[in-house]
PDB file of C-alpha atoms and ligand atoms in Angstrom:
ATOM      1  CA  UNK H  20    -175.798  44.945 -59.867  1.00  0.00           C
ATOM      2  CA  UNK H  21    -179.615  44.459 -60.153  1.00  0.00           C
ATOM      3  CA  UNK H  22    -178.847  40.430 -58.978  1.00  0.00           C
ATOM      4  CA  UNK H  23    -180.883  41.242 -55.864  1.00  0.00           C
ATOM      5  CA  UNK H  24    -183.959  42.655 -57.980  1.00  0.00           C
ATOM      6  CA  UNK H  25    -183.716  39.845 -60.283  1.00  0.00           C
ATOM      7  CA  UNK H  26    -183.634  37.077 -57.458  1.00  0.00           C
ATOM      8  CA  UNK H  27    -186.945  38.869 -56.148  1.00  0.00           C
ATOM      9  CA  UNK H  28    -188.857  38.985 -59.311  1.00  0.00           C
ATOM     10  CA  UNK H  29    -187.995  35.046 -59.770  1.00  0.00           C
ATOM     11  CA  UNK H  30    -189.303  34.252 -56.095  1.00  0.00           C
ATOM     12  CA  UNK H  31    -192.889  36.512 -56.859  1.00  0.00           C
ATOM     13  CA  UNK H  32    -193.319  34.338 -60.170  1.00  0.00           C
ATOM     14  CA  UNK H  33    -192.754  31.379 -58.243  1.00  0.00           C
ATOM     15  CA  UNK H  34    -194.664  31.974 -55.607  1.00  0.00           C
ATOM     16  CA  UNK H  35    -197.491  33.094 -58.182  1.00  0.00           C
ATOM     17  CA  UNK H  36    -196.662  29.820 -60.274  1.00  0.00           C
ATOM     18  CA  UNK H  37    -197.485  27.501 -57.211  1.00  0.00           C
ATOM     19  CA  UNK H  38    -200.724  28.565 -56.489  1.00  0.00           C
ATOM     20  CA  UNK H  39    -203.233  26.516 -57.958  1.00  0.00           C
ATOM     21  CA  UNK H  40    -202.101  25.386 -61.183  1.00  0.00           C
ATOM     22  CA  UNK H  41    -202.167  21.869 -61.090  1.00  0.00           C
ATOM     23  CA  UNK H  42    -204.833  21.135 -63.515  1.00  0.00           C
ATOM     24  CA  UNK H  43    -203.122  23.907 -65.968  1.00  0.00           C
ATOM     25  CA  UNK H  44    -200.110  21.629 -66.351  1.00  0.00           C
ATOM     26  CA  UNK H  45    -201.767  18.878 -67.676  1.00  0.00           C
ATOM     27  CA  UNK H  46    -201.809  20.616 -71.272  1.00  0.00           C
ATOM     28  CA  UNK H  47    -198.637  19.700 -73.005  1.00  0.00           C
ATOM     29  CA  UNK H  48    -197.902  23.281 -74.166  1.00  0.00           C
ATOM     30  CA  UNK H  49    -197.799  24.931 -70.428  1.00  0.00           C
ATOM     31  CA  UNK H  50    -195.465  21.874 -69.178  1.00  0.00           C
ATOM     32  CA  UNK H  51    -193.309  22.623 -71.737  1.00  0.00           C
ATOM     33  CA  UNK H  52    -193.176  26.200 -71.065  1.00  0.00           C
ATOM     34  CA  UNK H  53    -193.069  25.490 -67.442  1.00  0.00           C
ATOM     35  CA  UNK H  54    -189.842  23.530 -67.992  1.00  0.00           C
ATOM     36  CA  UNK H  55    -188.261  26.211 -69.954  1.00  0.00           C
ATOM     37  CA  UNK H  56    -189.185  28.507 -67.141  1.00  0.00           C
ATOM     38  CA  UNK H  57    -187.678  26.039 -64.914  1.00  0.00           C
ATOM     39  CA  UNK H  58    -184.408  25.808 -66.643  1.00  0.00           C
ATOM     40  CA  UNK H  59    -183.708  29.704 -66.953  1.00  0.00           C
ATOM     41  CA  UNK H  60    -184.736  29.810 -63.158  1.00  0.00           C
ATOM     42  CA  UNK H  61    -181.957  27.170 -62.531  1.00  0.00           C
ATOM     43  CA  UNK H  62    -179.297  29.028 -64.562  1.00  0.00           C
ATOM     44  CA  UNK H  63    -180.609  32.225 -62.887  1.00  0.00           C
ATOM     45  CA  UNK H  64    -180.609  30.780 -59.285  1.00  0.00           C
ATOM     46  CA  UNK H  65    -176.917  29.266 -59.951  1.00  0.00           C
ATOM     47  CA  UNK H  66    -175.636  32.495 -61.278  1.00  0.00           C
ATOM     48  CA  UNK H  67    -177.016  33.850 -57.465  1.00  0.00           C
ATOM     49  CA  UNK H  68    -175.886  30.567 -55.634  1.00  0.00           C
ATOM     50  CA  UNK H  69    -171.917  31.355 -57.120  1.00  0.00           C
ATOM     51  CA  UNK H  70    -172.197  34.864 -56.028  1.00  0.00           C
ATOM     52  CA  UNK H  71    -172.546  33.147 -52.376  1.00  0.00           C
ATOM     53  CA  UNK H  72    -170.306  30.576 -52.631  1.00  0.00           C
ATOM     54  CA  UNK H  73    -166.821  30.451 -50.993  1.00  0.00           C
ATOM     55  CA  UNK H  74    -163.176  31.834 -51.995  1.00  0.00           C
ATOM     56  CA  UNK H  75    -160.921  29.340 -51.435  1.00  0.00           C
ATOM     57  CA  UNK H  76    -159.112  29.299 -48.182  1.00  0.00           C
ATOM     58  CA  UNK H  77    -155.928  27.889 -47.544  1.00  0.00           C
ATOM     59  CA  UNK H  78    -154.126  26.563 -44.953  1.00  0.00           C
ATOM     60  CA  UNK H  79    -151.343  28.010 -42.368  1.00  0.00           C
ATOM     61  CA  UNK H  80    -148.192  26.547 -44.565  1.00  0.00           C
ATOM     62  CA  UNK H  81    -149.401  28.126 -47.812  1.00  0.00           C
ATOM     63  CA  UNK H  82    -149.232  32.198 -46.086  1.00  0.00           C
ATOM     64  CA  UNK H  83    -146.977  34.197 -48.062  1.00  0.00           C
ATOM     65  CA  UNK H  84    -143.740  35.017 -46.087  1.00  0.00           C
ATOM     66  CA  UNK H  85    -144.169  38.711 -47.441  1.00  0.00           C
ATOM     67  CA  UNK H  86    -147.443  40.661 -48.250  1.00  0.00           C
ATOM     68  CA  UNK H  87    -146.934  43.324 -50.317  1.00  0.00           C
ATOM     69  CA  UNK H  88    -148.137  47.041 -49.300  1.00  0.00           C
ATOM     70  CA  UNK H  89    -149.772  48.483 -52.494  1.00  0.00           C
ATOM     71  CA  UNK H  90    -151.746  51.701 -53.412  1.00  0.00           C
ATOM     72  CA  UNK H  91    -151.474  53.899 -50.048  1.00  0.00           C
ATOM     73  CA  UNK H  92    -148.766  52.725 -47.619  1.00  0.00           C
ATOM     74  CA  UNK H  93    -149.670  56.082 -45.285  1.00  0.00           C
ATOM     75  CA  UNK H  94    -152.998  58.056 -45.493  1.00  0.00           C
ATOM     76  CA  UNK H  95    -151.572  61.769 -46.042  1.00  0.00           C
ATOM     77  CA  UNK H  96    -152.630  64.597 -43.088  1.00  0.00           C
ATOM     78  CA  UNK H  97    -152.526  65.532 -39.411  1.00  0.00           C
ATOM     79  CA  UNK H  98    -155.848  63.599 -38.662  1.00  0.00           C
ATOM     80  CA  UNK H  99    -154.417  60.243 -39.049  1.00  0.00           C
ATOM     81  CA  UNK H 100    -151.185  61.305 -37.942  1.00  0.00           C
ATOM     82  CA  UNK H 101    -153.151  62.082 -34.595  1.00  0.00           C
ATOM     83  CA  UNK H 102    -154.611  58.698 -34.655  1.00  0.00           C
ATOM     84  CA  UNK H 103    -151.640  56.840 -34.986  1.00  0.00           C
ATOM     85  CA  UNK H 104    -149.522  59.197 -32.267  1.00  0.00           C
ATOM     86  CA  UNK H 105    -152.665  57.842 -29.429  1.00  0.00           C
ATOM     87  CA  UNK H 106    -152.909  54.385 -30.514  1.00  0.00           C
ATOM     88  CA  UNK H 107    -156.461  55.163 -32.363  1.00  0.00           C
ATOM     89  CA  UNK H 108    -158.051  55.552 -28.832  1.00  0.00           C
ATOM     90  CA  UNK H 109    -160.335  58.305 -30.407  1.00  0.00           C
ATOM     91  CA  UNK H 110    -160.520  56.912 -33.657  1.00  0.00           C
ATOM     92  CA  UNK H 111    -164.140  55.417 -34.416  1.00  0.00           C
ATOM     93  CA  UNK H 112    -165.720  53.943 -36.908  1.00  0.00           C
ATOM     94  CA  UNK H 113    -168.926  55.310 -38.506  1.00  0.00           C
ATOM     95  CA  UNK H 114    -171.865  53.517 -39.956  1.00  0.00           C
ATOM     96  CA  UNK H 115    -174.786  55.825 -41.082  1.00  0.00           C
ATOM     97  CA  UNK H 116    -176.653  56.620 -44.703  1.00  0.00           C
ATOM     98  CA  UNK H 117    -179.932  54.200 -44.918  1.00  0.00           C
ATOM     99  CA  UNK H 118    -179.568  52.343 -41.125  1.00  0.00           C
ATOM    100  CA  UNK H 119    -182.242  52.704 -38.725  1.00  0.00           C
ATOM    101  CA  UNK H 120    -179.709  52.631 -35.908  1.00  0.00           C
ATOM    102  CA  UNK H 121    -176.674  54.490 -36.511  1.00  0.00           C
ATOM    103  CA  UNK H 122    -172.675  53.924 -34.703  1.00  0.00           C
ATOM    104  CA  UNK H 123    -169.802  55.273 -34.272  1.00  0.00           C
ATOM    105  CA  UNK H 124    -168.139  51.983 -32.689  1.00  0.00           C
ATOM    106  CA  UNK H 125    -164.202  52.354 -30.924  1.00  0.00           C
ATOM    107  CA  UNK H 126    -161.617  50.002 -31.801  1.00  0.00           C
ATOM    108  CA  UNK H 127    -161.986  48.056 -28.296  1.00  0.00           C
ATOM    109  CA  UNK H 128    -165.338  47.399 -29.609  1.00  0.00           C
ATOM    110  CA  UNK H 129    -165.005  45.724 -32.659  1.00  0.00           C
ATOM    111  CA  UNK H 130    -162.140  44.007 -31.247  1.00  0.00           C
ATOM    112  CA  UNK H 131    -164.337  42.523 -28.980  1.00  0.00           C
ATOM    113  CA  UNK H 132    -167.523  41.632 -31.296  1.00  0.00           C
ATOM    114  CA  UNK H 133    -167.364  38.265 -33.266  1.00  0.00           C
ATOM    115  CA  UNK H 134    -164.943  37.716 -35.584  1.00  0.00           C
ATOM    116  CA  UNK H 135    -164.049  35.287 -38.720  1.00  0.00           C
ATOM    117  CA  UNK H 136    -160.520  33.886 -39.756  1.00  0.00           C
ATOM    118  CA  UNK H 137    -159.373  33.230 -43.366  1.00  0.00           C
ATOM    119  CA  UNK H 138    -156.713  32.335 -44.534  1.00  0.00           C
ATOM    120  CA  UNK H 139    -157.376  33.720 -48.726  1.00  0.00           C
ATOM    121  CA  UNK H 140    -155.189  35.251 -51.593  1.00  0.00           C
ATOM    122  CA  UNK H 141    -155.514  38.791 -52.557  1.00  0.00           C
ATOM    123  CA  UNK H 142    -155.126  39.339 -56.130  1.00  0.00           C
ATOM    124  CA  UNK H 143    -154.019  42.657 -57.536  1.00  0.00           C
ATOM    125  CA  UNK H 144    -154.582  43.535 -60.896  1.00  0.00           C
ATOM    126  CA  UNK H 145    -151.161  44.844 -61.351  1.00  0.00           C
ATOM    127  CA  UNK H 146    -150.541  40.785 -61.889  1.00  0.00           C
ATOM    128  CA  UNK H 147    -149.434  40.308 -57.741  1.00  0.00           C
ATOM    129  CA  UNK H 148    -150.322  37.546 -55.501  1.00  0.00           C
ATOM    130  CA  UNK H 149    -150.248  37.061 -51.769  1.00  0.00           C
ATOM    131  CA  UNK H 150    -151.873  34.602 -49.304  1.00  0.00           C
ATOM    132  CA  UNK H 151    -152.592  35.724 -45.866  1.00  0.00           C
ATOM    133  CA  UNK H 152    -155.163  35.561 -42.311  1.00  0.00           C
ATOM    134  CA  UNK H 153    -157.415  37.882 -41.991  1.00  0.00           C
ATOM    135  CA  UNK H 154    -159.263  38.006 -39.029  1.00  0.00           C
ATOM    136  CA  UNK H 155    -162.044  40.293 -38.549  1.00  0.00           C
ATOM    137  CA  UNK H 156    -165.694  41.606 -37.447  1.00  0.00           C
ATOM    138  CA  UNK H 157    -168.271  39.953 -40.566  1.00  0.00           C
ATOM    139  CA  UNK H 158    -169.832  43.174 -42.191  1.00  0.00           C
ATOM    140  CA  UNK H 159    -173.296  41.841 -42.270  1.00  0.00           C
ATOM    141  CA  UNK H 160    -173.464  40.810 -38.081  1.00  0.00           C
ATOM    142  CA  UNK H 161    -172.651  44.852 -38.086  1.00  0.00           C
ATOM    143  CA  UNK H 162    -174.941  45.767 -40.639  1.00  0.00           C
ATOM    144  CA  UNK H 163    -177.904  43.756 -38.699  1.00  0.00           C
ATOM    145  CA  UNK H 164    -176.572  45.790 -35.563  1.00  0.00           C
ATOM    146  CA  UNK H 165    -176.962  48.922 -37.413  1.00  0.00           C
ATOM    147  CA  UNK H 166    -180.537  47.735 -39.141  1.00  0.00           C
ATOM    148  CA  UNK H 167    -179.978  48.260 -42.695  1.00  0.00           C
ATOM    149  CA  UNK H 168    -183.217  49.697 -43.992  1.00  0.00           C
ATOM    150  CA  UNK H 169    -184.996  48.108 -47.050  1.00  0.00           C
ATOM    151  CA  UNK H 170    -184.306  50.312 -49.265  1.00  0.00           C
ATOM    152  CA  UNK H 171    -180.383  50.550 -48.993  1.00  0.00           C
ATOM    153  CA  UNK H 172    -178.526  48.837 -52.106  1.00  0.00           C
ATOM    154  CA  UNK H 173    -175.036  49.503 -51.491  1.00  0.00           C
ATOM    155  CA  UNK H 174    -172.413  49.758 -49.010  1.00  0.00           C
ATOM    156  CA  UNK H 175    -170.013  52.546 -49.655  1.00  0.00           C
ATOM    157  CA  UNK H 176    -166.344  52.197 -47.592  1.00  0.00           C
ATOM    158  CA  UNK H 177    -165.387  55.838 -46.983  1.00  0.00           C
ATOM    159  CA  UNK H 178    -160.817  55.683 -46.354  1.00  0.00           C
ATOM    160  CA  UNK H 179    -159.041  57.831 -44.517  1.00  0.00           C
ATOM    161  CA  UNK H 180    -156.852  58.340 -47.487  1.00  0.00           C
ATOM    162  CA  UNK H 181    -156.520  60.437 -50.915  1.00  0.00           C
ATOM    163  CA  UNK H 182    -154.603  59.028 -53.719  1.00  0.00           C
ATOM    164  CA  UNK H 183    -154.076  61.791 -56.591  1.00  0.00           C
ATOM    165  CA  UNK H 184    -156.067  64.431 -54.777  1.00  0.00           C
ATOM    166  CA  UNK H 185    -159.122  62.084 -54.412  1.00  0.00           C
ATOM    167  CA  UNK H 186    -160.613  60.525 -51.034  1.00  0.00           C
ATOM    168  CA  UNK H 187    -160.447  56.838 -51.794  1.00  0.00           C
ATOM    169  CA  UNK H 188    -163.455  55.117 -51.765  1.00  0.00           C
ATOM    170  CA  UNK H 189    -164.994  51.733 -52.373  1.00  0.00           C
ATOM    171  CA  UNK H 190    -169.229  49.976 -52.512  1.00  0.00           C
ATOM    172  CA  UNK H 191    -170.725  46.332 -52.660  1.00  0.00           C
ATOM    173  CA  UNK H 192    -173.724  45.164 -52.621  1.00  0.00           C
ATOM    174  CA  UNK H 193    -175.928  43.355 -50.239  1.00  0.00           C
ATOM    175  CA  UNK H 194    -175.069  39.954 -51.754  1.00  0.00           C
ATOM    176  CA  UNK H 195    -171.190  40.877 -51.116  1.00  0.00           C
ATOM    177  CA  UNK H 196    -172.091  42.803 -48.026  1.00  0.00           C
ATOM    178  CA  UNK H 197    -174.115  39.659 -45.979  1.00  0.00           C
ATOM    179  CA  UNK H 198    -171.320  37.502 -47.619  1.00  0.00           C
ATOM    180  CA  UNK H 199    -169.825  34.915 -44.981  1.00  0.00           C
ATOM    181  CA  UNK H 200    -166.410  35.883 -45.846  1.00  0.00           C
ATOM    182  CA  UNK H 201    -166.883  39.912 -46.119  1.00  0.00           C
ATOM    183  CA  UNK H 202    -165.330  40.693 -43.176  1.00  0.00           C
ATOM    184  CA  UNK H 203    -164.073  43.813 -41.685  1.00  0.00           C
ATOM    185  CA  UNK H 204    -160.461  42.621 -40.837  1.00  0.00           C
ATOM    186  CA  UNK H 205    -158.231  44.084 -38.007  1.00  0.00           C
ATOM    187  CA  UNK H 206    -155.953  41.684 -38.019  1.00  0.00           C
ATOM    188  CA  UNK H 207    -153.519  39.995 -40.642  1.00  0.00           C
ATOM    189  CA  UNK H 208    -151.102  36.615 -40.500  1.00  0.00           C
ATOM    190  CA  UNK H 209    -152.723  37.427 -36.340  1.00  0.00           C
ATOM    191  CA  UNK H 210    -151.108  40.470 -35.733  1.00  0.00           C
ATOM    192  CA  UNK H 211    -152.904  43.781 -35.763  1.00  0.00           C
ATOM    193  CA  UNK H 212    -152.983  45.347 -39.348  1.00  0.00           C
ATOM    194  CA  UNK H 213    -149.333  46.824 -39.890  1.00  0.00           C
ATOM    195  CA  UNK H 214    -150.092  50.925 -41.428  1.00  0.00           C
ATOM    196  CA  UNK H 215    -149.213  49.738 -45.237  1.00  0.00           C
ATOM    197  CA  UNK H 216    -152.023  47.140 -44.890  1.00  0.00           C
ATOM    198  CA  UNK H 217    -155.016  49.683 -43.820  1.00  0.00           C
ATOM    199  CA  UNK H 218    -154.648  50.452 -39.907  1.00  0.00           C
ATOM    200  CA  UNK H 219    -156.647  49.977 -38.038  1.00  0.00           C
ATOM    201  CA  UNK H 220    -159.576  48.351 -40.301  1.00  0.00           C
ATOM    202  CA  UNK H 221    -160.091  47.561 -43.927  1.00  0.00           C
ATOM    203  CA  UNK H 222    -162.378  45.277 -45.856  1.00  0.00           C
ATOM    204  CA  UNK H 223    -162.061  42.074 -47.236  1.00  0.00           C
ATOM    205  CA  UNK H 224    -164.506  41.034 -49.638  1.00  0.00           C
ATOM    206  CA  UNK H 225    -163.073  37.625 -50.886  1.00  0.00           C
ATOM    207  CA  UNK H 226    -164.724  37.381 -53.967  1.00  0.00           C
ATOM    208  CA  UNK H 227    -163.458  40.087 -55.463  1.00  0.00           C
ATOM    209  CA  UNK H 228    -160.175  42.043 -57.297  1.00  0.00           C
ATOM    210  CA  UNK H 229    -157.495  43.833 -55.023  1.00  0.00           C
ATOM    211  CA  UNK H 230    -158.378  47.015 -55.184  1.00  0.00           C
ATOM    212  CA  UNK H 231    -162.184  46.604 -54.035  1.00  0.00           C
ATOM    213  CA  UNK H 232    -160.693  45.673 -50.473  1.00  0.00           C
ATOM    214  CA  UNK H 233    -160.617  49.110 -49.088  1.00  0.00           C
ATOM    215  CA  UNK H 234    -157.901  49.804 -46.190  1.00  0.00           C
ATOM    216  CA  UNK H 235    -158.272  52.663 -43.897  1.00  0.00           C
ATOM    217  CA  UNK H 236    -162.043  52.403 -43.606  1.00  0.00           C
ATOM    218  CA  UNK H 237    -163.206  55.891 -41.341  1.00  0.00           C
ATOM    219  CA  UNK H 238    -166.891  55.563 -42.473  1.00  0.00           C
ATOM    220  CA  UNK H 239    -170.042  53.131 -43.530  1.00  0.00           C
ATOM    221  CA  UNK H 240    -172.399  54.565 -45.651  1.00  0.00           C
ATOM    222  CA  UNK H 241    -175.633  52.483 -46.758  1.00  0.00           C
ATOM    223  CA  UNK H 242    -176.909  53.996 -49.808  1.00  0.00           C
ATOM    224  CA  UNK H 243    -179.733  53.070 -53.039  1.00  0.00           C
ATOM    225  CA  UNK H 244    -177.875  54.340 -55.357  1.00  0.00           C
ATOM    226  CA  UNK H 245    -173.872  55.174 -56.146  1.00  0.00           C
ATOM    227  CA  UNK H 246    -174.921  57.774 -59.141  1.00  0.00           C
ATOM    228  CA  UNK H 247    -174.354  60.739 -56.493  1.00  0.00           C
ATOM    229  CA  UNK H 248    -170.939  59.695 -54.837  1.00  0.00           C
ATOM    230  CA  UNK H 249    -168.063  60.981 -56.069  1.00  0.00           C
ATOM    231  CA  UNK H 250    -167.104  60.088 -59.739  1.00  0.00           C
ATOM    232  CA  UNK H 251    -170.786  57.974 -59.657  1.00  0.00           C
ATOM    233  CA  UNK H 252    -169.221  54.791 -60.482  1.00  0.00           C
ATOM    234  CA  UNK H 253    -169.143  53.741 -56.902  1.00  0.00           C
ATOM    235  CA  UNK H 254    -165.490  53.364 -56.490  1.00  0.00           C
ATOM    236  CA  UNK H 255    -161.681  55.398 -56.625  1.00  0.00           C
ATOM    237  CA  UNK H 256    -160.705  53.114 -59.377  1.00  0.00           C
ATOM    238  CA  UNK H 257    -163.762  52.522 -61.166  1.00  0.00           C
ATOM    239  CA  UNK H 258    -163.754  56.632 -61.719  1.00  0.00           C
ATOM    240  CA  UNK H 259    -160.421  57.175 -62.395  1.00  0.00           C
ATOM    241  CA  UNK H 260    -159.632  54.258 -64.616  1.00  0.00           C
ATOM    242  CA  UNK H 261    -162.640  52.609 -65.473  1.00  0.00           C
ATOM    243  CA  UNK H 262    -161.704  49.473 -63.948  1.00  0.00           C
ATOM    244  CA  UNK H 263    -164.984  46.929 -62.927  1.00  0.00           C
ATOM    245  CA  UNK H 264    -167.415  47.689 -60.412  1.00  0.00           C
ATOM    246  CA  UNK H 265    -167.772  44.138 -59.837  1.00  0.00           C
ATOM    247  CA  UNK H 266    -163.992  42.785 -60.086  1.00  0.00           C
ATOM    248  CA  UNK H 267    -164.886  39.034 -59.434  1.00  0.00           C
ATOM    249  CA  UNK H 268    -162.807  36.540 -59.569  1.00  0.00           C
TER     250      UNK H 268
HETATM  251  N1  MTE X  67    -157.784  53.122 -48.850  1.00  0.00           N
HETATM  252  C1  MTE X  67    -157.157  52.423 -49.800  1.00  0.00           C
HETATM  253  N2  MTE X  67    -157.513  51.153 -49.991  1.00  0.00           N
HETATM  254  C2  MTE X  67    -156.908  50.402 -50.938  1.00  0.00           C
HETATM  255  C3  MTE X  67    -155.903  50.946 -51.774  1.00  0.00           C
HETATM  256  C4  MTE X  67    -155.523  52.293 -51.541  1.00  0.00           C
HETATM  257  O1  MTE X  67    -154.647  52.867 -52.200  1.00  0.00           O
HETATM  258  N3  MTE X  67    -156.181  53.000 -50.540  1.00  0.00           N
HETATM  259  N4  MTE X  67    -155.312  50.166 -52.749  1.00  0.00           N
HETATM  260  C5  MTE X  67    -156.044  48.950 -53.185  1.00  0.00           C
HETATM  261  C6  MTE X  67    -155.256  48.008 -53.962  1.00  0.00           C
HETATM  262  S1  MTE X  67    -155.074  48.314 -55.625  1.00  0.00           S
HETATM  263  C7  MTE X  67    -154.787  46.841 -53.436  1.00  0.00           C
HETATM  264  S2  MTE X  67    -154.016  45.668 -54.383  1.00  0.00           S
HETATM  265  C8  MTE X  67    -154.905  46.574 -51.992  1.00  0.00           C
HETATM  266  C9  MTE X  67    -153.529  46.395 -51.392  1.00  0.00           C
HETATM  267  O2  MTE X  67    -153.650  46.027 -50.050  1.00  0.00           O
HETATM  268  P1  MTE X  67    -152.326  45.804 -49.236  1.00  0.00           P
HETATM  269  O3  MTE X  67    -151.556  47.097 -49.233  1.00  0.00           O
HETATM  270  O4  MTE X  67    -152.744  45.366 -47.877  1.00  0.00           O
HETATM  271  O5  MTE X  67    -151.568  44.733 -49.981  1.00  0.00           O
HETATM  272  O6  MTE X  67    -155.590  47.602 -51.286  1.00  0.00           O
HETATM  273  C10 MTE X  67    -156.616  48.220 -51.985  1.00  0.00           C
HETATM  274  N5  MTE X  67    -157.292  49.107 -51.074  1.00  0.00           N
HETATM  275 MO1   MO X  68    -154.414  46.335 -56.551  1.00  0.00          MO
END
């Protein structure tokens, strides 16, 4: 969680490290210091570089026939009811908490924005599999719209949905949320997302476990810390069950 902090601290003692020491090296005790400092910044800075690299994608003959529906198949209540009866022409999407500019964006919109397709398999930890397209509006174009402030850590995914009485609920952070393939996905195998699969947006953050990829999503809220949100361990799972807040794969 602190990856961001970390990767800060290493670029100020770099930065400091470069300025003027040439003569310094020359003593055989700083260069070998230097190198050690060198090598943990290399493990440190690959840790960082595999938290940006790809998921695998795949290709159009390797798409599961069938993608299983899992967790909520149909938020409960009259409000989504409503926004299923009209098509969700009223339905909008809210991004707010720590953004200098803050939206409330209609489906037409972020149907028209830029979108990403990726073809990547979901993994549940229940021990399930699928492989399917996603298509979908990257989070981090939308978070420049909405000028994340400097101070925001996490992104919190608000659903439309309750699962054993509690709204369910899902954060990343800013590595995960400016990830290439953290996208905001409307669409699956190209057809708009079925209700089982998280009408009419949910997240995809490839990277990471099943149940981080929150369907339903109603509302994006940047935030510097996840103490205060419900449970405080910044997701439905992670409070009920303890699972990982970082469920890499
Ligand atoms: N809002 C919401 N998002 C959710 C869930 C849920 O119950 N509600 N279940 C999670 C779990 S455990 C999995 S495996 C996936 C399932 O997505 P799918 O139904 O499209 O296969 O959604 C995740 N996101
Ligand atoms: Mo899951």
């Amino acid at each position: 969680m602190t990856v961001i902090s970390r990767r800060n601290m290493l670029v100020g003692t770099g930065g400091l490290m470069l300025a003027g020491c040439d003569r310094i090296v020359a003593s055989p005790t700083v260069k070998q210091v230097l190198t050690l400092g060198e090598k943990a910044t290399r493990s440190t800075q690959r840790l960082i570089s595999d938290r940006n690299a790809l998921a695998q994608e795949f290709g159009r003959a390797d798409i599961s026939p069938v993608f299983k529906e899992n967790g909520t198949k149909r938020p409960q209540g009259d409000a989504y009811a409503a926004h299923v009866a009209n098509g969700f022409a009223d339905w909008r999407l809210v991004v707010d908490g720590l953004v200098a500019q803050p939206m409330a964006l209609g489906l037409p919109q972020i149907l028209a924005a830029p979108s990403r397709t990726q073809i990547t398999r979901h993994d549940c930890v229940e021990g399930w599999s699928a492989i399917g397209e996603w298509t979908g509006l990257p989070l981090g174009l939308l978070l420049k719209q909405a000028q994340l402030s400097t101070n925001a850590r996490f992104i919190v995914f608000h659903c439309a949905d309750t699962l054993f009485g509690k709204p369910y609920y899902e954060s990343i952070d800013l590595i995960d949320a400016f990830h290439p393939q953290t996208i905001l996905a409307h669409s699956l195998n190209r057809q708009r997302l079925g209700i089982g699969h998280g009408a009419p947006l949910r997240l995809r953050v490839e990277r990471q476990l099943g149940y981080k990829q929150a369907k339903y999503v109603m509302r994006i809220e940047a935030v510097a810390s996840l103490d205060r949100l419900h449970g405080g361990k910044g997701g439905f799972w992670e409070d009920r069950s303890g699972y990982q807040w970082y469920a890499g794969i």
